[in-house]
Coordinates of C-alpha atoms (C1' of nucleotides) in Angstrom, one line a residue:
Chain A
M1283 CA 0.0 0.0 0.0
P1284 CA 3.0 2.3 -0.3
E1285 CA 2.8 5.9 -1.4
L1286 CA 5.6 8.2 -2.6
P1287 CA 7.5 8.3 0.7
E1288 CA 7.5 4.5 1.1
I1289 CA 8.7 4.0 -2.5
E1290 CA 11.3 6.7 -2.1
T1291 CA 12.5 4.9 1.0
I1292 CA 12.9 1.5 -0.7
K1293 CA 14.6 3.3 -3.6
L1294 CA 17.2 4.9 -1.4
Q1295 CA 17.9 1.6 0.3
L1296 CA 18.2 -0.4 -2.8
Q1297 CA 20.5 2.1 -4.4
K1298 CA 23.0 1.3 -1.6
V1299 CA 23.0 -2.4 -2.2
L1300 CA 21.8 -3.2 -5.7
I1301 CA 23.8 -0.9 -8.0
G1302 CA 26.3 -2.9 -10.0
Q1303 CA 24.7 -6.2 -9.2
T1304 CA 24.1 -8.7 -12.1
I1305 CA 20.9 -10.7 -12.5
V1306 CA 21.6 -14.3 -13.1
G1307 CA 18.1 -15.7 -12.7
I1308 CA 14.4 -14.9 -12.4
E1309 CA 11.6 -17.1 -11.2
Q1310 CA 8.0 -16.3 -12.0
L1311 CA 5.7 -17.8 -9.4
H1312 CA 2.6 -16.0 -10.5
K1313 CA 1.9 -15.1 -14.1
K1314 CA 0.2 -11.8 -13.6
S1315 CA 3.0 -10.4 -11.5
L1316 CA 5.7 -10.4 -14.2
Q1317 CA 5.1 -9.2 -17.7
G1318 CA 7.6 -9.3 -20.5
N1319 CA 10.4 -11.7 -21.5
P1320 CA 12.5 -12.6 -18.4
Q1321 CA 15.4 -13.6 -20.7
K1322 CA 15.9 -10.0 -21.5
V1323 CA 17.2 -9.2 -18.1
I1324 CA 19.5 -12.2 -17.5
G1325 CA 23.1 -11.2 -17.4
K1326 CA 22.1 -7.5 -17.1
Q1327 CA 23.5 -5.2 -14.5
V1328 CA 21.7 -2.7 -12.3
V1329 CA 22.9 0.8 -13.2
A1330 CA 20.2 3.0 -11.5
I1331 CA 17.1 2.9 -9.4
K1332 CA 14.5 5.6 -10.0
R1333 CA 11.0 6.5 -8.9
F1334 CA 8.0 7.7 -11.0
G1335 CA 5.3 8.7 -8.6
K1336 CA 4.6 5.5 -6.7
M1337 CA 6.3 3.3 -9.3
L1338 CA 9.8 2.0 -8.8
V1339 CA 12.1 1.6 -11.8
I1340 CA 15.3 -0.5 -11.9
E1341 CA 17.5 0.5 -14.8
L1342 CA 19.6 -2.3 -16.3
S1343 CA 22.5 -2.1 -18.7
S1344 CA 22.3 -4.6 -21.5
S1345 CA 25.9 -4.1 -22.5
H1346 CA 29.0 -5.9 -21.2
P1347 CA 28.9 -6.1 -17.4
E1348 CA 32.7 -6.2 -17.2
R1349 CA 32.7 -2.6 -18.1
F1350 CA 31.4 -1.7 -14.6
A1351 CA 33.8 -4.0 -12.9
S1352 CA 36.8 -1.8 -13.4
L1353 CA 36.9 1.9 -12.5
D1354 CA 39.2 2.9 -15.3
S1355 CA 37.3 1.2 -18.1
S1356 CA 36.5 3.2 -21.2
P1357 CA 33.1 5.0 -21.5
P1358 CA 30.2 3.0 -23.0
Q1359 CA 30.1 2.6 -26.8
A1360 CA 27.0 3.8 -28.4
D1361 CA 26.2 0.6 -30.2
Q1362 CA 22.9 -1.3 -30.2
N1363 CA 24.0 -3.5 -27.3
D1364 CA 24.0 -0.5 -25.0
K1365 CA 20.2 -0.3 -25.0
L1366 CA 18.9 -0.1 -21.5
I1367 CA 16.3 -2.4 -20.1
Y1368 CA 13.9 -1.5 -17.3
L1369 CA 12.1 -3.3 -14.5
A1370 CA 9.1 -1.2 -13.8
I1371 CA 7.6 -2.2 -10.5
H1372 CA 4.2 -1.1 -9.1
F1373 CA 3.5 -2.2 -5.5
K1374 CA -0.2 -1.2 -5.6
M1375 CA -1.8 -2.1 -2.3
S1376 CA 0.2 -5.1 -1.0
G1377 CA 3.4 -5.3 -2.9
Q1378 CA 6.7 -5.6 -1.1
L1379 CA 10.4 -6.1 -2.1
I1380 CA 12.7 -8.1 0.2
L1381 CA 16.4 -8.3 -0.7
I1382 CA 18.3 -11.0 1.2
Q1383 CA 22.0 -10.5 1.1
N1384 CA 24.1 -13.5 0.6
A1385 CA 21.6 -16.4 0.9
K1386 CA 20.7 -16.4 4.6
I1387 CA 17.2 -17.0 3.6
N1388 CA 15.5 -19.3 6.0
P1389 CA 15.5 -19.9 9.8
P1390 CA 17.3 -23.1 11.0
A1391 CA 14.1 -24.9 11.9
G1392 CA 11.2 -23.0 10.4
G1393 CA 9.2 -20.1 11.8
Q1394 CA 10.7 -16.7 12.4
N1395 CA 14.2 -15.8 11.6
D1396 CA 16.7 -14.8 14.2
N1397 CA 18.0 -11.3 14.4
E1398 CA 21.2 -12.0 12.7
T1399 CA 19.4 -13.4 9.7
I1400 CA 17.1 -10.4 9.5
R1401 CA 19.9 -8.0 9.5
N1402 CA 20.9 -9.3 6.1
R1403 CA 17.5 -8.0 4.7
V1404 CA 16.6 -4.9 3.0
V1405 CA 12.8 -4.6 3.0
G1406 CA 10.2 -2.2 1.6
G1407 CA 6.5 -1.9 0.6
H1408 CA 3.6 -3.3 2.5
P1409 CA 4.7 -4.4 5.9
T1410 CA 3.8 -8.0 6.9
E1411 CA 5.5 -10.8 8.6
D1412 CA 7.0 -11.9 5.3
W1413 CA 9.5 -9.1 6.1
T1414 CA 11.0 -11.2 8.8
G1415 CA 9.7 -14.7 8.0
K1416 CA 10.8 -17.6 5.8
L1417 CA 11.0 -17.0 2.1
P1418 CA 9.7 -17.6 -0.4
S1419 CA 6.3 -17.4 1.2
K1420 CA 2.9 -18.1 -0.1
H1421 CA 2.8 -14.4 -1.2
T1422 CA 6.0 -14.6 -3.3
R1423 CA 5.3 -13.9 -6.9
V1424 CA 8.7 -13.2 -8.5
I1425 CA 12.3 -14.0 -7.3
F1426 CA 15.4 -12.4 -8.7
H1427 CA 18.8 -14.1 -8.2
F1428 CA 22.0 -12.0 -8.4
K1429 CA 25.5 -13.2 -9.1
S1430 CA 26.6 -12.1 -5.6
G1431 CA 24.3 -14.7 -4.1
D1432 CA 21.8 -12.0 -3.1
T1433 CA 18.2 -12.8 -3.7
M1434 CA 15.3 -10.4 -4.1
F1435 CA 11.6 -11.4 -3.5
F1436 CA 8.7 -9.6 -4.9
N1437 CA 5.8 -10.5 -2.7
D1438 CA 2.2 -9.3 -3.3
Q1439 CA -0.7 -10.7 -1.2
R1440 CA -3.5 -9.3 -3.3
I1441 CA -1.8 -9.6 -6.7
F1442 CA -2.7 -6.1 -7.8
G1443 CA 0.9 -5.2 -8.3
W1444 CA 3.2 -5.9 -11.3
I1445 CA 6.7 -6.0 -12.6
K1446 CA 7.1 -5.1 -16.3
I1447 CA 10.2 -5.8 -18.3
L1448 CA 10.4 -2.9 -20.8
T1449 CA 12.7 -1.0 -23.2
E1450 CA 13.1 2.7 -22.7
E1451 CA 10.5 3.4 -25.4
E1452 CA 8.0 0.9 -23.9
L1453 CA 8.5 2.5 -20.5
R1454 CA 7.8 5.9 -21.9
N1455 CA 4.7 4.7 -23.7
L1456 CA 3.2 3.0 -20.7
S1457 CA -0.1 4.8 -20.2
F1458 CA 0.6 5.0 -16.5
V1459 CA 3.8 6.9 -17.2
K1460 CA 2.4 9.0 -20.1
N1461 CA -0.5 10.2 -18.0
L1462 CA 1.5 10.7 -14.8
G1463 CA 1.3 14.2 -13.4
P1464 CA 4.2 16.2 -12.0
E1465 CA 5.4 15.8 -8.4
I1466 CA 4.0 18.6 -6.3
W1467 CA 7.4 20.1 -5.4
D1468 CA 8.2 20.5 -9.1
I1469 CA 5.5 23.0 -9.9
S1470 CA 4.8 26.6 -8.9
D1471 CA 1.9 27.6 -6.7
Q1472 CA 0.3 29.1 -9.8
E1473 CA 0.6 25.9 -11.7
F1474 CA -0.8 23.9 -8.9
Y1475 CA -3.7 26.3 -8.6
E1476 CA -4.5 25.9 -12.3
L1477 CA -4.2 22.1 -12.1
I1478 CA -6.6 21.9 -9.2
H1479 CA -9.1 24.2 -10.8
K1480 CA -9.1 22.2 -14.1
K1481 CA -10.8 19.3 -12.3
K1482 CA -14.2 19.3 -10.8
K1483 CA -14.2 17.0 -7.8
A1484 CA -13.6 16.8 -4.1
I1485 CA -10.1 18.1 -3.2
K1486 CA -9.0 14.9 -1.6
V1487 CA -9.9 12.9 -4.7
A1488 CA -8.1 15.5 -6.8
I1489 CA -4.7 15.4 -4.9
M1490 CA -4.9 11.6 -5.0
D1491 CA -5.4 11.7 -8.8
Q1492 CA -2.0 10.5 -10.2
E1493 CA -2.7 12.3 -13.5
L1494 CA -3.0 15.6 -11.6
I1495 CA 0.0 15.2 -9.3
S1496 CA 1.8 12.0 -8.7
G1497 CA 2.8 10.2 -5.5
V1498 CA 0.1 11.2 -3.0
G1499 CA -2.1 8.4 -1.6
N1500 CA -4.6 8.0 1.1
I1501 CA -2.4 8.5 4.2
Y1502 CA -0.7 11.7 3.0
A1503 CA -3.8 13.1 1.4
N1504 CA -5.7 12.9 4.7
D1505 CA -2.8 14.3 6.7
A1506 CA -2.1 17.2 4.3
L1507 CA -5.7 18.3 4.3
W1508 CA -5.7 18.4 8.1
E1509 CA -2.4 20.5 7.9
A1510 CA -4.1 22.9 5.5
R1511 CA -7.4 22.9 7.5
I1512 CA -9.4 22.0 4.4
H1513 CA -12.4 19.7 4.5
P1514 CA -11.7 16.7 2.2
Q1515 CA -15.1 17.1 0.4
T1516 CA -14.4 20.7 -0.5
R1517 CA -14.9 21.1 -4.3
T1518 CA -11.7 22.0 -6.1
Q1519 CA -13.3 25.0 -7.8
G1520 CA -14.3 26.5 -4.4
L1521 CA -10.7 26.8 -3.2
T1522 CA -9.1 30.2 -3.3
F1523 CA -5.5 30.8 -4.3
P1524 CA -4.2 31.3 -0.8
K1525 CA -5.9 28.1 0.3
V1526 CA -4.4 26.1 -2.6
K1527 CA -1.0 27.6 -1.8
L1528 CA -1.4 26.4 1.8
L1529 CA -2.4 23.0 0.6
Q1530 CA 0.6 22.7 -1.6
A1531 CA 2.9 23.5 1.3
A1532 CA 1.0 21.0 3.5
V1533 CA 1.4 18.2 1.0
I1534 CA 5.1 18.9 0.6
K1535 CA 5.4 19.0 4.3
V1536 CA 3.9 15.6 5.0
L1537 CA 5.6 13.9 2.0
K1538 CA 9.0 15.2 3.2
E1539 CA 8.2 14.1 6.7
G1540 CA 7.2 10.7 5.4
I1541 CA 10.5 10.3 3.7
K1542 CA 12.4 11.6 6.7
Y1543 CA 10.8 8.9 8.9
G1544 CA 11.3 6.2 6.3
G1545 CA 7.6 6.0 5.4
A1546 CA 4.8 4.5 7.4
T1547 CA 4.6 1.0 8.8
A1548 CA 1.2 -0.2 9.9
A1549 CA 0.6 -0.3 13.6
D1550 CA -0.2 -4.0 13.7
T1551 CA 3.3 -4.9 12.7
K1552 CA 5.1 -3.5 15.7
Y1553 CA 7.3 -6.6 15.9
I1554 CA 8.9 -5.4 12.7
N1555 CA 10.1 -2.3 14.4
L1556 CA 11.7 -4.5 17.1
H1557 CA 14.0 -5.7 14.3
G1558 CA 14.7 -2.2 13.2
L1559 CA 12.7 -2.6 10.0
G1560 CA 10.2 -0.2 8.6
G1561 CA 9.6 3.5 9.0
T1562 CA 8.0 5.5 11.8
Y1563 CA 5.7 8.0 10.0
Q1564 CA 2.7 6.2 11.6
E1565 CA 3.8 7.8 14.9
H1566 CA 3.2 11.1 13.3
F1567 CA -0.2 10.5 11.7
R1568 CA -2.3 13.7 12.0
V1569 CA -5.7 12.2 11.2
Y1570 CA -5.1 9.0 9.2
D1571 CA -6.4 5.9 11.0
R1572 CA -7.3 8.1 14.0
N1573 CA -11.1 7.8 13.8
G1574 CA -12.7 8.6 17.2
Q1575 CA -9.5 10.0 18.7
A1576 CA -8.8 13.6 19.7
C1577 CA -7.7 16.1 17.1
L1578 CA -4.0 17.0 17.8
R1579 CA -4.9 20.7 17.5
C1580 CA -8.3 21.2 19.1
K1581 CA -9.2 17.9 20.8
A1582 CA -12.4 17.5 18.8
V1583 CA -13.2 14.0 17.8
I1584 CA -11.7 12.9 14.5
K1585 CA -14.4 11.7 12.0
K1586 CA -14.3 9.0 9.3
I1587 CA -16.3 9.1 6.1
T1588 CA -15.9 7.4 2.7
L1589 CA -14.9 9.5 -0.2
G1590 CA -14.1 8.2 -3.7
G1591 CA -14.4 4.7 -2.1
R1592 CA -11.5 5.4 0.3
G1593 CA -11.5 5.9 4.1
T1594 CA -11.3 9.6 4.8
Y1595 CA -10.4 11.1 8.2
F1596 CA -10.7 14.7 9.2
C1597 CA -11.3 17.0 12.2
P1598 CA -14.9 18.5 11.9
T1599 CA -13.8 21.6 13.8
C1600 CA -10.4 22.4 12.2
Q1601 CA -11.6 21.4 8.7
P1602 CA -15.0 22.9 8.4
E1603 CA -17.2 22.2 5.4
L1604 CA -17.7 25.1 3.0
H1605 CA -21.3 26.0 2.1
Chain B
dT551 C1' -16.9 12.2 -12.9
dG552 C1' -18.5 8.0 -10.1
dC553 C1' -18.8 3.1 -9.5
dC554 C1' -17.2 -1.4 -9.9
dC555 C1' -13.6 -4.4 -10.4
dC556 C1' -9.1 -6.7 -9.9
dC557 C1' -7.5 -10.1 -5.2
dT558 C1' -6.4 -12.0 -0.4
dG559 C1' -6.6 -11.7 4.5
dC560 C1' -7.8 -9.7 8.7
dA561 C1' -10.7 -7.4 12.4
dG562 C1' -15.1 -6.7 14.1
Chain C
dC760 C1' -20.4 -13.4 8.1
dT761 C1' -19.5 -8.2 6.3
dG762 C1' -16.6 -4.6 5.6
dC763 C1' -12.4 -2.8 4.9
dA764 C1' -7.2 -2.3 3.5
dG765 C1' -1.4 3.0 2.0
dG766 C1' -3.9 1.6 -5.8
dG767 C1' -5.5 2.4 -10.1
dG768 C1' -7.9 0.7 -14.7
dG769 C1' -12.1 0.3 -17.3
dC770 C1' -16.6 1.3 -17.8
dA771 C1' -21.1 4.0 -18.4

DNA sequence: TGCCCCCTGCAG
DNA sequence: CTGCAGGGGGCA
């Protein structure tokens, strides 16, 4: 269920351990979870890890891996073999990536792993006990094997997520990529105001619309609206320029805070934090998942409604409805 | 611009 | 059992 801060967090972590690694094998355990020809990435080397909104992209060099092995090698030749291949990964609601360094995959006698084993893991995405348990699990959909002995598992309980193997052109032509809006910190307040006013919908639905701005999901949308004191159901066209400006600052504030805390890890997986895994933004939720609790500003009772099919939390006092 | 759908699993 | 879960695509 990760949003921009959660994907950014896994991106930063994988950049530290995956760059330069060579893929030597792929296992596809569920058909829907991996699209494209797996043979295209065998022998390829990770050269970059990027993020497009909530989508993670692993860039692979299809040229000679030895080139990266020595620091003083000559610059890449612009021949056809230098075409890049991409692994585009969307976690949707329940996707997760778990990289296990050097094969310490399973506990000695089943059940939970010991701490030493878990320290060899880099985890991200939807937090479940698969983060710390035996792998592959029943939720494992794709497995990547690297030359180093490292193994990366793509788990996805609900099978909404996907990994696509794409050329640069195919990546650019993905409708998800083509229609993806800018990230909110890359546009001016005037541009944000114009984007918001082009659509006619509830403001919360608008900021979660990936074609309008990319990366904001349910947690950060709820919290940003509380920061900006805007009722989630407010119609976009009813928002004044100063209010929109306030909202932009609020969205940026909560996204940056999310990244700072390593994203949010659901409260029911406390044991994960015992192992030092997962982020802590959940300790800073303003209104998300706080139905019935006291508003952090005014002590009024946080309310929950459904908006656009999603759980929506707000303070009825701080975020009054406009008439 | 809304609503239903893709799925599995968990809490109430 | 029903409803709900941090996402987004396809349909009227």
